[in-house]
Amino acid sequence: MKFTPLFAALAIATAASTPAFAAAPLAGTNAPGFYRVMLGDFEVTALSDGTVDLPFDKLLHEPADVTKKALARNYQSVPTEASVNAFLVNTGAKLILVDTGAGGLFGPTLGKVLANIKASGYQPEQIDEIYLTHLHPDHVGGLAANSQLVFPNAVVRADQRDTDFWLSQANLDKAPADSKGFFQGAMASLTPYAAAQHLKPFSGDTELAPGVRATSSYGHTPGHTIYTFESKAKKLVLVGDLIHVAAVQLAHPEVTIGFDSDPKAALASRTKVFQALSREGALVGAAHLSFPGLGHLRVDGKGYDWLPVSYSQLR
Ligand SMILES: [Zn+2]
């Protein structure tokens, strides 16, 4: 009993020295959306455009309950928070942006590529060339804002099949109401570059710069294209929309998605490219795998494992 006053004094002292019983407000944001790796002498920066919730149970061409089970096994549910990624490659000779995110075309959770380019240490005026995997809004929307070029010095490259298809007024006119927005988004994004003579389509497999080439992977869209960067025997392949849902399409690469213009051709392209990538051990960059969307594909039975890149401090 005689110790009681001492305990009481200690209790008061302890309470007084505890600095913050009141909760700090949640910070509520993530790290800036860029992630950098080296590829030989090339510097590769993955850029987050943000994320968007998508109903993959309705979008994938397989029964909804099968999709939901696969997502649940991967600790995901529907709608699923999906990444939208773009990539910036500094070859030393050129600064090349591959895809541009959605800009203002796909809702308020996307459109962060420009801010993340700046956060990563570059300015939009420095970008020399922009290569588009295809002309869907989440890949082209970042090109223009209010009909002005966001990248005033950049030449925009894309496969002629995609520019012919998505920039056609006749195709827009005959498109069903719910897909007219795809055409309008492509037109609003690319027309300012065409007017400035900054749009230069190519046809099929093309060498675009030293160590950089375009390879046709048609199907997701009529001109869908992947881009390969090579430096000092290291290879990176930016595969665009050859895959959307890791939880489903890695184990079951045969599952296609409603966004595919031609699902059969899209599947054939995925099969061909993924087999080559896993055989060669190339680094892969994907537009919709979880940010930064960089990793390797390894064959696992009839499907693949995805091995995300290890963190590097770039010393
Ligand atoms: Zn996409």
PDB file of C-alpha atoms and ligand atoms in Angstrom:
ATOM      1  CA  MET A   1       0.000   0.000   0.000  1.00  0.00           C
ATOM      2  CA  LYS A   2       2.809   2.347   0.811  1.00  0.00           C
ATOM      3  CA  PHE A   3       3.921   2.220  -2.864  1.00  0.00           C
ATOM      4  CA  THR A   4       0.618   3.504  -4.151  1.00  0.00           C
ATOM      5  CA  PRO A   5       1.607   7.202  -4.304  1.00  0.00           C
ATOM      6  CA  LEU A   6       4.762   6.245  -6.243  1.00  0.00           C
ATOM      7  CA  PHE A   7       2.760   4.176  -8.768  1.00  0.00           C
ATOM      8  CA  ALA A   8       0.280   7.011  -9.073  1.00  0.00           C
ATOM      9  CA  ALA A   9       3.109   9.463  -9.718  1.00  0.00           C
ATOM     10  CA  LEU A  10       4.650   7.128 -12.303  1.00  0.00           C
ATOM     11  CA  ALA A  11       1.302   6.695 -14.032  1.00  0.00           C
ATOM     12  CA  ILE A  12       0.862  10.444 -14.277  1.00  0.00           C
ATOM     13  CA  ALA A  13       4.426  10.906 -15.548  1.00  0.00           C
ATOM     14  CA  THR A  14       3.960   8.158 -18.188  1.00  0.00           C
ATOM     15  CA  ALA A  15       0.721   9.675 -19.432  1.00  0.00           C
ATOM     16  CA  ALA A  16       2.267  13.125 -19.577  1.00  0.00           C
ATOM     17  CA  SER A  17       5.268  11.909 -21.597  1.00  0.00           C
ATOM     18  CA  THR A  18       3.181  10.031 -24.188  1.00  0.00           C
ATOM     19  CA  PRO A  19       3.252  12.565 -27.003  1.00  0.00           C
ATOM     20  CA  ALA A  20       0.177  11.780 -29.064  1.00  0.00           C
ATOM     21  CA  PHE A  21      -2.827   9.828 -27.958  1.00  0.00           C
ATOM     22  CA  ALA A  22      -4.911  11.674 -30.529  1.00  0.00           C
ATOM     23  CA  ALA A  23      -4.817   9.839 -33.889  1.00  0.00           C
ATOM     24  CA  ALA A  24      -2.792  11.414 -36.700  1.00  0.00           C
ATOM     25  CA  PRO A  25      -4.923  11.923 -39.815  1.00  0.00           C
ATOM     26  CA  LEU A  26      -4.354   9.260 -42.499  1.00  0.00           C
ATOM     27  CA  ALA A  27      -1.883  10.422 -45.143  1.00  0.00           C
ATOM     28  CA  GLY A  28      -4.111   8.848 -47.793  1.00  0.00           C
ATOM     29  CA  THR A  29      -1.743   8.907 -50.762  1.00  0.00           C
ATOM     30  CA  ASN A  30       0.819   6.554 -52.236  1.00  0.00           C
ATOM     31  CA  ALA A  31       4.409   7.167 -53.373  1.00  0.00           C
ATOM     32  CA  PRO A  32       4.788   9.137 -56.621  1.00  0.00           C
ATOM     33  CA  GLY A  33       3.825   6.902 -59.551  1.00  0.00           C
ATOM     34  CA  PHE A  34       7.129   6.224 -61.209  1.00  0.00           C
ATOM     35  CA  TYR A  35       9.488   3.263 -60.944  1.00  0.00           C
ATOM     36  CA  ARG A  36      12.879   3.060 -62.598  1.00  0.00           C
ATOM     37  CA  VAL A  37      15.117   0.239 -63.806  1.00  0.00           C
ATOM     38  CA  MET A  38      18.156   0.122 -66.076  1.00  0.00           C
ATOM     39  CA  LEU A  39      18.280  -1.960 -69.254  1.00  0.00           C
ATOM     40  CA  GLY A  40      21.904  -2.003 -70.357  1.00  0.00           C
ATOM     41  CA  ASP A  41      22.589   1.663 -71.104  1.00  0.00           C
ATOM     42  CA  PHE A  42      18.887   2.531 -71.397  1.00  0.00           C
ATOM     43  CA  GLU A  43      16.986   4.014 -68.484  1.00  0.00           C
ATOM     44  CA  VAL A  44      13.427   2.701 -68.227  1.00  0.00           C
ATOM     45  CA  THR A  45      10.799   4.507 -66.159  1.00  0.00           C
ATOM     46  CA  ALA A  46       7.410   2.911 -65.582  1.00  0.00           C
ATOM     47  CA  LEU A  47       4.767   5.622 -65.155  1.00  0.00           C
ATOM     48  CA  SER A  48       1.467   5.121 -63.401  1.00  0.00           C
ATOM     49  CA  ASP A  49      -1.563   6.740 -64.986  1.00  0.00           C
ATOM     50  CA  GLY A  50      -3.580   5.702 -61.932  1.00  0.00           C
ATOM     51  CA  THR A  51      -5.971   2.801 -61.486  1.00  0.00           C
ATOM     52  CA  VAL A  52      -9.534   2.120 -62.546  1.00  0.00           C
ATOM     53  CA  ASP A  53     -12.132  -0.296 -61.160  1.00  0.00           C
ATOM     54  CA  LEU A  54     -13.212  -2.760 -63.852  1.00  0.00           C
ATOM     55  CA  PRO A  55     -15.901  -5.505 -63.770  1.00  0.00           C
ATOM     56  CA  PHE A  56     -13.697  -8.333 -65.048  1.00  0.00           C
ATOM     57  CA  ASP A  57     -16.435 -10.871 -64.251  1.00  0.00           C
ATOM     58  CA  LYS A  58     -18.442  -9.242 -67.048  1.00  0.00           C
ATOM     59  CA  LEU A  59     -15.557  -8.325 -69.367  1.00  0.00           C
ATOM     60  CA  LEU A  60     -13.666 -11.619 -69.614  1.00  0.00           C
ATOM     61  CA  HIS A  61     -14.910 -14.315 -71.962  1.00  0.00           C
ATOM     62  CA  GLU A  62     -15.446 -16.960 -69.298  1.00  0.00           C
ATOM     63  CA  PRO A  63     -18.217 -17.634 -66.764  1.00  0.00           C
ATOM     64  CA  ALA A  64     -18.473 -14.902 -64.105  1.00  0.00           C
ATOM     65  CA  ASP A  65     -18.199 -17.350 -61.206  1.00  0.00           C
ATOM     66  CA  VAL A  66     -14.971 -18.800 -62.629  1.00  0.00           C
ATOM     67  CA  THR A  67     -13.480 -15.304 -62.886  1.00  0.00           C
ATOM     68  CA  LYS A  68     -14.606 -14.434 -59.358  1.00  0.00           C
ATOM     69  CA  LYS A  69     -13.046 -17.634 -57.966  1.00  0.00           C
ATOM     70  CA  ALA A  70      -9.738 -16.938 -59.718  1.00  0.00           C
ATOM     71  CA  LEU A  71      -9.738 -13.361 -58.418  1.00  0.00           C
ATOM     72  CA  ALA A  72     -10.546 -14.560 -54.878  1.00  0.00           C
ATOM     73  CA  ARG A  73      -7.607 -16.986 -55.010  1.00  0.00           C
ATOM     74  CA  ASN A  74      -5.454 -13.925 -55.747  1.00  0.00           C
ATOM     75  CA  TYR A  75      -6.991 -11.865 -52.900  1.00  0.00           C
ATOM     76  CA  GLN A  76      -8.945  -9.712 -55.361  1.00  0.00           C
ATOM     77  CA  SER A  77     -12.624  -9.157 -55.991  1.00  0.00           C
ATOM     78  CA  VAL A  78     -14.938  -7.405 -58.452  1.00  0.00           C
ATOM     79  CA  PRO A  79     -14.848  -4.701 -59.517  1.00  0.00           C
ATOM     80  CA  THR A  80     -11.071  -5.051 -59.648  1.00  0.00           C
ATOM     81  CA  GLU A  81      -8.684  -2.129 -59.226  1.00  0.00           C
ATOM     82  CA  ALA A  82      -6.657  -2.325 -62.440  1.00  0.00           C
ATOM     83  CA  SER A  83      -3.460  -0.410 -63.199  1.00  0.00           C
ATOM     84  CA  VAL A  84      -2.912   1.728 -66.273  1.00  0.00           C
ATOM     85  CA  ASN A  85       0.819   2.047 -66.990  1.00  0.00           C
ATOM     86  CA  ALA A  86       2.934   3.872 -69.548  1.00  0.00           C
ATOM     87  CA  PHE A  87       6.702   3.647 -70.008  1.00  0.00           C
ATOM     88  CA  LEU A  88       9.421   6.217 -70.644  1.00  0.00           C
ATOM     89  CA  VAL A  89      12.724   5.048 -72.119  1.00  0.00           C
ATOM     90  CA  ASN A  90      15.804   7.243 -72.303  1.00  0.00           C
ATOM     91  CA  THR A  91      18.146   5.609 -74.830  1.00  0.00           C
ATOM     92  CA  GLY A  92      20.756   8.327 -74.395  1.00  0.00           C
ATOM     93  CA  ALA A  93      19.978   9.530 -77.933  1.00  0.00           C
ATOM     94  CA  LYS A  94      16.202   9.805 -77.584  1.00  0.00           C
ATOM     95  CA  LEU A  95      13.550  10.122 -74.902  1.00  0.00           C
ATOM     96  CA  ILE A  96      10.687   7.830 -75.903  1.00  0.00           C
ATOM     97  CA  LEU A  97       7.270   7.540 -74.262  1.00  0.00           C
ATOM     98  CA  VAL A  98       5.281   4.362 -74.930  1.00  0.00           C
ATOM     99  CA  ASP A  99       1.557   5.053 -74.447  1.00  0.00           C
ATOM    100  CA  THR A 100       0.272   8.128 -72.658  1.00  0.00           C
ATOM    101  CA  GLY A 101      -2.464   7.015 -70.263  1.00  0.00           C
ATOM    102  CA  ALA A 102      -6.052   8.178 -70.416  1.00  0.00           C
ATOM    103  CA  GLY A 103      -5.738  11.924 -69.924  1.00  0.00           C
ATOM    104  CA  GLY A 104      -9.293  13.128 -69.334  1.00  0.00           C
ATOM    105  CA  LEU A 105     -10.982  10.324 -71.314  1.00  0.00           C
ATOM    106  CA  PHE A 106     -11.490   7.634 -68.691  1.00  0.00           C
ATOM    107  CA  GLY A 107     -12.593   9.288 -65.467  1.00  0.00           C
ATOM    108  CA  PRO A 108     -10.959  11.024 -62.507  1.00  0.00           C
ATOM    109  CA  THR A 109      -8.890   8.112 -61.186  1.00  0.00           C
ATOM    110  CA  LEU A 110      -6.707   8.113 -64.318  1.00  0.00           C
ATOM    111  CA  GLY A 111      -4.804  10.811 -66.197  1.00  0.00           C
ATOM    112  CA  LYS A 112      -1.727  10.954 -63.962  1.00  0.00           C
ATOM    113  CA  VAL A 113       1.001  10.186 -66.515  1.00  0.00           C
ATOM    114  CA  LEU A 114       1.945  13.829 -67.068  1.00  0.00           C
ATOM    115  CA  ALA A 115       2.285  14.539 -63.333  1.00  0.00           C
ATOM    116  CA  ASN A 116       4.335  11.374 -62.907  1.00  0.00           C
ATOM    117  CA  ILE A 117       6.653  12.238 -65.829  1.00  0.00           C
ATOM    118  CA  LYS A 118       7.412  15.487 -63.974  1.00  0.00           C
ATOM    119  CA  ALA A 119       7.727  13.711 -60.620  1.00  0.00           C
ATOM    120  CA  SER A 120      10.250  11.346 -62.254  1.00  0.00           C
ATOM    121  CA  GLY A 121      12.505  14.241 -63.263  1.00  0.00           C
ATOM    122  CA  TYR A 122      11.514  14.900 -66.895  1.00  0.00           C
ATOM    123  CA  GLN A 123       9.447  17.566 -68.653  1.00  0.00           C
ATOM    124  CA  PRO A 124       6.930  16.864 -71.443  1.00  0.00           C
ATOM    125  CA  GLU A 125       8.870  19.147 -73.839  1.00  0.00           C
ATOM    126  CA  GLN A 126      11.858  16.779 -73.603  1.00  0.00           C
ATOM    127  CA  ILE A 127      10.031  13.814 -75.107  1.00  0.00           C
ATOM    128  CA  ASP A 128      11.191  13.175 -78.696  1.00  0.00           C
ATOM    129  CA  GLU A 129       8.934  10.332 -79.748  1.00  0.00           C
ATOM    130  CA  ILE A 130       5.740   8.657 -78.578  1.00  0.00           C
ATOM    131  CA  TYR A 131       4.974   5.082 -79.607  1.00  0.00           C
ATOM    132  CA  LEU A 132       1.391   3.899 -79.201  1.00  0.00           C
ATOM    133  CA  THR A 133       0.639   0.214 -78.675  1.00  0.00           C
ATOM    134  CA  HIS A 134      -2.875   0.966 -79.947  1.00  0.00           C
ATOM    135  CA  LEU A 135      -5.401   3.786 -80.038  1.00  0.00           C
ATOM    136  CA  HIS A 136      -7.736   2.907 -77.151  1.00  0.00           C
ATOM    137  CA  PRO A 137      -8.529   5.882 -74.884  1.00  0.00           C
ATOM    138  CA  ASP A 138      -6.470   4.658 -71.911  1.00  0.00           C
ATOM    139  CA  HIS A 139      -3.380   4.705 -74.153  1.00  0.00           C
ATOM    140  CA  VAL A 140      -3.891   7.879 -76.222  1.00  0.00           C
ATOM    141  CA  GLY A 141      -5.856  10.200 -73.924  1.00  0.00           C
ATOM    142  CA  GLY A 142      -2.729  11.750 -72.410  1.00  0.00           C
ATOM    143  CA  LEU A 143      -1.560  13.096 -75.795  1.00  0.00           C
ATOM    144  CA  ALA A 144      -3.740  16.204 -75.869  1.00  0.00           C
ATOM    145  CA  ALA A 145      -5.565  18.502 -73.466  1.00  0.00           C
ATOM    146  CA  ASN A 146      -8.128  20.996 -74.774  1.00  0.00           C
ATOM    147  CA  SER A 147      -6.982  20.208 -78.344  1.00  0.00           C
ATOM    148  CA  GLN A 148      -3.421  21.257 -77.461  1.00  0.00           C
ATOM    149  CA  LEU A 149      -0.317  19.042 -77.707  1.00  0.00           C
ATOM    150  CA  VAL A 150       0.764  17.929 -74.236  1.00  0.00           C
ATOM    151  CA  PHE A 151       4.089  16.836 -75.793  1.00  0.00           C
ATOM    152  CA  PRO A 152       4.814  19.715 -78.196  1.00  0.00           C
ATOM    153  CA  ASN A 153       8.114  18.369 -79.570  1.00  0.00           C
ATOM    154  CA  ALA A 154       7.165  14.721 -79.914  1.00  0.00           C
ATOM    155  CA  VAL A 155       6.549  12.740 -83.086  1.00  0.00           C
ATOM    156  CA  VAL A 156       3.764  10.202 -82.559  1.00  0.00           C
ATOM    157  CA  ARG A 157       4.152   6.737 -84.097  1.00  0.00           C
ATOM    158  CA  ALA A 158       1.517   4.007 -84.370  1.00  0.00           C
ATOM    159  CA  ASP A 159       0.675   1.222 -86.796  1.00  0.00           C
ATOM    160  CA  GLN A 160      -1.183   2.501 -89.859  1.00  0.00           C
ATOM    161  CA  ARG A 161      -3.867  -0.150 -89.349  1.00  0.00           C
ATOM    162  CA  ASP A 162      -4.843   1.454 -86.042  1.00  0.00           C
ATOM    163  CA  THR A 163      -4.746   5.041 -87.302  1.00  0.00           C
ATOM    164  CA  ASP A 164      -6.772   4.040 -90.391  1.00  0.00           C
ATOM    165  CA  PHE A 165      -9.350   2.261 -88.235  1.00  0.00           C
ATOM    166  CA  TRP A 166      -9.788   4.624 -85.262  1.00  0.00           C
ATOM    167  CA  LEU A 167      -9.384   7.939 -87.100  1.00  0.00           C
ATOM    168  CA  SER A 168     -11.986   7.064 -89.742  1.00  0.00           C
ATOM    169  CA  GLN A 169     -15.127   9.203 -89.741  1.00  0.00           C
ATOM    170  CA  ALA A 170     -16.923   6.416 -91.649  1.00  0.00           C
ATOM    171  CA  ASN A 171     -16.065   3.906 -88.896  1.00  0.00           C
ATOM    172  CA  LEU A 172     -17.244   6.364 -86.235  1.00  0.00           C
ATOM    173  CA  ASP A 173     -20.526   6.916 -88.080  1.00  0.00           C
ATOM    174  CA  LYS A 174     -21.307   3.196 -88.333  1.00  0.00           C
ATOM    175  CA  ALA A 175     -20.079   2.253 -84.816  1.00  0.00           C
ATOM    176  CA  PRO A 176     -22.716   1.312 -82.220  1.00  0.00           C
ATOM    177  CA  ALA A 177     -23.527   4.116 -79.790  1.00  0.00           C
ATOM    178  CA  ASP A 178     -21.632   2.537 -76.890  1.00  0.00           C
ATOM    179  CA  SER A 179     -18.352   2.338 -78.824  1.00  0.00           C
ATOM    180  CA  LYS A 180     -18.381   5.706 -80.592  1.00  0.00           C
ATOM    181  CA  GLY A 181     -16.387   7.127 -77.668  1.00  0.00           C
ATOM    182  CA  PHE A 182     -13.375   4.988 -78.628  1.00  0.00           C
ATOM    183  CA  PHE A 183     -13.234   6.650 -82.063  1.00  0.00           C
ATOM    184  CA  GLN A 184     -13.921  10.125 -80.692  1.00  0.00           C
ATOM    185  CA  GLY A 185     -11.221   9.713 -78.031  1.00  0.00           C
ATOM    186  CA  ALA A 186      -8.634   8.647 -80.614  1.00  0.00           C
ATOM    187  CA  MET A 187      -9.586  11.531 -82.914  1.00  0.00           C
ATOM    188  CA  ALA A 188      -9.443  14.166 -80.159  1.00  0.00           C
ATOM    189  CA  SER A 189      -6.055  12.862 -79.018  1.00  0.00           C
ATOM    190  CA  LEU A 190      -4.308  12.405 -82.369  1.00  0.00           C
ATOM    191  CA  THR A 191      -5.810  15.086 -84.598  1.00  0.00           C
ATOM    192  CA  PRO A 192      -3.736  17.914 -83.043  1.00  0.00           C
ATOM    193  CA  TYR A 193      -0.559  15.925 -83.809  1.00  0.00           C
ATOM    194  CA  ALA A 194      -1.692  15.199 -87.368  1.00  0.00           C
ATOM    195  CA  ALA A 195      -2.426  18.916 -87.854  1.00  0.00           C
ATOM    196  CA  ALA A 196       1.084  19.770 -86.622  1.00  0.00           C
ATOM    197  CA  GLN A 197       2.636  17.129 -88.953  1.00  0.00           C
ATOM    198  CA  HIS A 198       3.706  15.225 -85.836  1.00  0.00           C
ATOM    199  CA  LEU A 199       1.818  11.998 -86.591  1.00  0.00           C
ATOM    200  CA  LYS A 200       3.882   9.426 -88.517  1.00  0.00           C
ATOM    201  CA  PRO A 201       2.236   6.003 -88.800  1.00  0.00           C
ATOM    202  CA  PHE A 202       4.304   2.969 -89.810  1.00  0.00           C
ATOM    203  CA  SER A 203       3.274  -0.294 -91.454  1.00  0.00           C
ATOM    204  CA  GLY A 204       3.987  -3.571 -89.652  1.00  0.00           C
ATOM    205  CA  ASP A 205       7.334  -4.601 -88.204  1.00  0.00           C
ATOM    206  CA  THR A 206       9.584  -1.529 -88.254  1.00  0.00           C
ATOM    207  CA  GLU A 207      12.910  -0.417 -86.786  1.00  0.00           C
ATOM    208  CA  LEU A 208      12.029   2.936 -85.183  1.00  0.00           C
ATOM    209  CA  ALA A 209      15.371   3.934 -83.642  1.00  0.00           C
ATOM    210  CA  PRO A 210      18.697   2.230 -82.928  1.00  0.00           C
ATOM    211  CA  GLY A 211      17.873  -0.646 -80.552  1.00  0.00           C
ATOM    212  CA  VAL A 212      14.135  -0.008 -80.785  1.00  0.00           C
ATOM    213  CA  ARG A 213      11.641  -1.829 -82.964  1.00  0.00           C
ATOM    214  CA  ALA A 214       7.909  -2.243 -83.453  1.00  0.00           C
ATOM    215  CA  THR A 215       6.441  -5.720 -83.929  1.00  0.00           C
ATOM    216  CA  SER A 216       2.868  -6.365 -85.049  1.00  0.00           C
ATOM    217  CA  SER A 217       0.654  -8.163 -82.536  1.00  0.00           C
ATOM    218  CA  TYR A 218      -2.728  -7.517 -84.109  1.00  0.00           C
ATOM    219  CA  GLY A 219      -6.010  -8.638 -82.582  1.00  0.00           C
ATOM    220  CA  HIS A 220      -6.712  -6.564 -79.478  1.00  0.00           C
ATOM    221  CA  THR A 221      -7.097  -3.782 -82.043  1.00  0.00           C
ATOM    222  CA  PRO A 222      -6.503  -3.916 -85.823  1.00  0.00           C
ATOM    223  CA  GLY A 223      -2.991  -2.464 -85.443  1.00  0.00           C
ATOM    224  CA  HIS A 224      -1.955  -3.449 -81.890  1.00  0.00           C
ATOM    225  CA  THR A 225       1.847  -3.344 -81.692  1.00  0.00           C
ATOM    226  CA  ILE A 226       4.516  -4.305 -79.158  1.00  0.00           C
ATOM    227  CA  TYR A 227       7.820  -2.424 -78.787  1.00  0.00           C
ATOM    228  CA  THR A 228      11.218  -4.002 -78.127  1.00  0.00           C
ATOM    229  CA  PHE A 229      14.145  -2.069 -76.619  1.00  0.00           C
ATOM    230  CA  GLU A 230      17.605  -3.633 -76.647  1.00  0.00           C
ATOM    231  CA  SER A 231      20.813  -2.412 -75.054  1.00  0.00           C
ATOM    232  CA  LYS A 232      23.959  -4.412 -74.243  1.00  0.00           C
ATOM    233  CA  ALA A 233      22.190  -7.743 -74.875  1.00  0.00           C
ATOM    234  CA  LYS A 234      19.382  -6.818 -72.458  1.00  0.00           C
ATOM    235  CA  LYS A 235      15.890  -6.824 -73.883  1.00  0.00           C
ATOM    236  CA  LEU A 236      12.643  -5.163 -72.774  1.00  0.00           C
ATOM    237  CA  VAL A 237       9.372  -5.821 -74.576  1.00  0.00           C
ATOM    238  CA  LEU A 238       6.433  -3.490 -73.919  1.00  0.00           C
ATOM    239  CA  VAL A 239       3.417  -5.667 -74.642  1.00  0.00           C
ATOM    240  CA  GLY A 240       0.557  -3.166 -74.350  1.00  0.00           C
ATOM    241  CA  ASP A 241      -2.755  -4.951 -73.920  1.00  0.00           C
ATOM    242  CA  LEU A 242      -1.708  -8.549 -74.645  1.00  0.00           C
ATOM    243  CA  ILE A 243      -2.823  -9.244 -71.048  1.00  0.00           C
ATOM    244  CA  HIS A 244      -5.300  -7.469 -68.749  1.00  0.00           C
ATOM    245  CA  VAL A 245      -6.001  -9.725 -65.757  1.00  0.00           C
ATOM    246  CA  ALA A 246      -3.042 -11.524 -64.180  1.00  0.00           C
ATOM    247  CA  ALA A 247      -5.244 -13.497 -61.779  1.00  0.00           C
ATOM    248  CA  VAL A 248      -7.035 -15.158 -64.691  1.00  0.00           C
ATOM    249  CA  GLN A 249      -4.996 -14.908 -67.872  1.00  0.00           C
ATOM    250  CA  LEU A 250      -1.621 -16.111 -66.549  1.00  0.00           C
ATOM    251  CA  ALA A 251      -2.997 -19.528 -65.596  1.00  0.00           C
ATOM    252  CA  HIS A 252      -5.489 -19.424 -68.482  1.00  0.00           C
ATOM    253  CA  PRO A 253      -3.975 -17.425 -71.328  1.00  0.00           C
ATOM    254  CA  GLU A 254      -6.748 -18.715 -73.599  1.00  0.00           C
ATOM    255  CA  VAL A 255      -9.279 -16.401 -71.888  1.00  0.00           C
ATOM    256  CA  THR A 256      -9.950 -13.296 -73.998  1.00  0.00           C
ATOM    257  CA  ILE A 257     -11.632 -10.023 -73.061  1.00  0.00           C
ATOM    258  CA  GLY A 258     -14.496  -7.894 -74.331  1.00  0.00           C
ATOM    259  CA  PHE A 259     -12.130  -5.076 -75.313  1.00  0.00           C
ATOM    260  CA  ASP A 260     -10.527  -7.288 -78.016  1.00  0.00           C
ATOM    261  CA  SER A 261     -11.533  -6.235 -81.553  1.00  0.00           C
ATOM    262  CA  ASP A 262     -10.763  -9.763 -82.763  1.00  0.00           C
ATOM    263  CA  PRO A 263     -10.453 -12.143 -79.777  1.00  0.00           C
ATOM    264  CA  LYS A 264      -9.133 -15.034 -81.897  1.00  0.00           C
ATOM    265  CA  ALA A 265      -6.323 -12.949 -83.339  1.00  0.00           C
ATOM    266  CA  ALA A 266      -5.639 -11.376 -79.918  1.00  0.00           C
ATOM    267  CA  LEU A 267      -5.221 -14.863 -78.434  1.00  0.00           C
ATOM    268  CA  ALA A 268      -2.905 -15.929 -81.276  1.00  0.00           C
ATOM    269  CA  SER A 269      -0.769 -12.828 -80.683  1.00  0.00           C
ATOM    270  CA  ARG A 270      -0.612 -13.424 -76.916  1.00  0.00           C
ATOM    271  CA  THR A 271       0.378 -17.063 -77.420  1.00  0.00           C
ATOM    272  CA  LYS A 272       3.128 -16.244 -79.926  1.00  0.00           C
ATOM    273  CA  VAL A 273       4.587 -13.320 -77.968  1.00  0.00           C
ATOM    274  CA  PHE A 274       4.371 -14.903 -74.488  1.00  0.00           C
ATOM    275  CA  GLN A 275       6.051 -18.107 -75.700  1.00  0.00           C
ATOM    276  CA  ALA A 276       8.897 -16.068 -77.166  1.00  0.00           C
ATOM    277  CA  LEU A 277       9.230 -13.849 -74.084  1.00  0.00           C
ATOM    278  CA  SER A 278       9.388 -16.773 -71.666  1.00  0.00           C
ATOM    279  CA  ARG A 279      11.874 -18.599 -73.917  1.00  0.00           C
ATOM    280  CA  GLU A 280      14.139 -15.557 -74.273  1.00  0.00           C
ATOM    281  CA  GLY A 281      13.801 -14.380 -70.671  1.00  0.00           C
ATOM    282  CA  ALA A 282      13.117 -10.822 -71.828  1.00  0.00           C
ATOM    283  CA  LEU A 283      11.966  -8.205 -69.369  1.00  0.00           C
ATOM    284  CA  VAL A 284       8.275  -7.456 -69.958  1.00  0.00           C
ATOM    285  CA  GLY A 285       6.362  -4.218 -69.454  1.00  0.00           C
ATOM    286  CA  ALA A 286       2.568  -4.499 -69.466  1.00  0.00           C
ATOM    287  CA  ALA A 287       0.024  -1.694 -69.549  1.00  0.00           C
ATOM    288  CA  HIS A 288      -2.477  -3.289 -67.168  1.00  0.00           C
ATOM    289  CA  LEU A 289      -0.529  -5.568 -64.855  1.00  0.00           C
ATOM    290  CA  SER A 290      -0.166  -4.143 -61.356  1.00  0.00           C
ATOM    291  CA  PHE A 291       2.109  -1.069 -61.388  1.00  0.00           C
ATOM    292  CA  PRO A 292       4.938  -0.901 -62.302  1.00  0.00           C
ATOM    293  CA  GLY A 293       3.928  -3.734 -64.642  1.00  0.00           C
ATOM    294  CA  LEU A 294       7.555  -4.834 -65.089  1.00  0.00           C
ATOM    295  CA  GLY A 295       8.636  -8.440 -64.698  1.00  0.00           C
ATOM    296  CA  HIS A 296       9.370 -11.752 -66.370  1.00  0.00           C
ATOM    297  CA  LEU A 297       7.118 -14.506 -67.685  1.00  0.00           C
ATOM    298  CA  ARG A 298       7.976 -18.102 -66.817  1.00  0.00           C
ATOM    299  CA  VAL A 299       6.178 -21.095 -68.298  1.00  0.00           C
ATOM    300  CA  ASP A 300       4.131 -22.976 -65.705  1.00  0.00           C
ATOM    301  CA  GLY A 301       2.172 -25.905 -67.153  1.00  0.00           C
ATOM    302  CA  LYS A 302      -0.157 -24.517 -69.819  1.00  0.00           C
ATOM    303  CA  GLY A 303       0.127 -21.013 -68.396  1.00  0.00           C
ATOM    304  CA  TYR A 304       2.677 -18.648 -66.960  1.00  0.00           C
ATOM    305  CA  ASP A 305       4.039 -17.293 -63.700  1.00  0.00           C
ATOM    306  CA  TRP A 306       4.664 -13.548 -63.427  1.00  0.00           C
ATOM    307  CA  LEU A 307       7.855 -12.593 -61.609  1.00  0.00           C
ATOM    308  CA  PRO A 308       7.805  -8.877 -60.780  1.00  0.00           C
ATOM    309  CA  VAL A 309      11.153  -7.061 -61.010  1.00  0.00           C
ATOM    310  CA  SER A 310      13.237  -6.788 -57.860  1.00  0.00           C
ATOM    311  CA  TYR A 311      13.599  -3.307 -56.433  1.00  0.00           C
ATOM    312  CA  SER A 312      16.783  -1.522 -57.437  1.00  0.00           C
ATOM    313  CA  GLN A 313      18.217   1.635 -55.951  1.00  0.00           C
ATOM    314  CA  LEU A 314      20.121   2.214 -59.240  1.00  0.00           C
ATOM    315  CA  ARG A 315      23.511   2.624 -57.627  1.00  0.00           C
TER     316      ARG A 315
HETATM  317 ZN    ZN B   1      -5.631  -0.708 -72.351  1.00  0.00          ZN
END
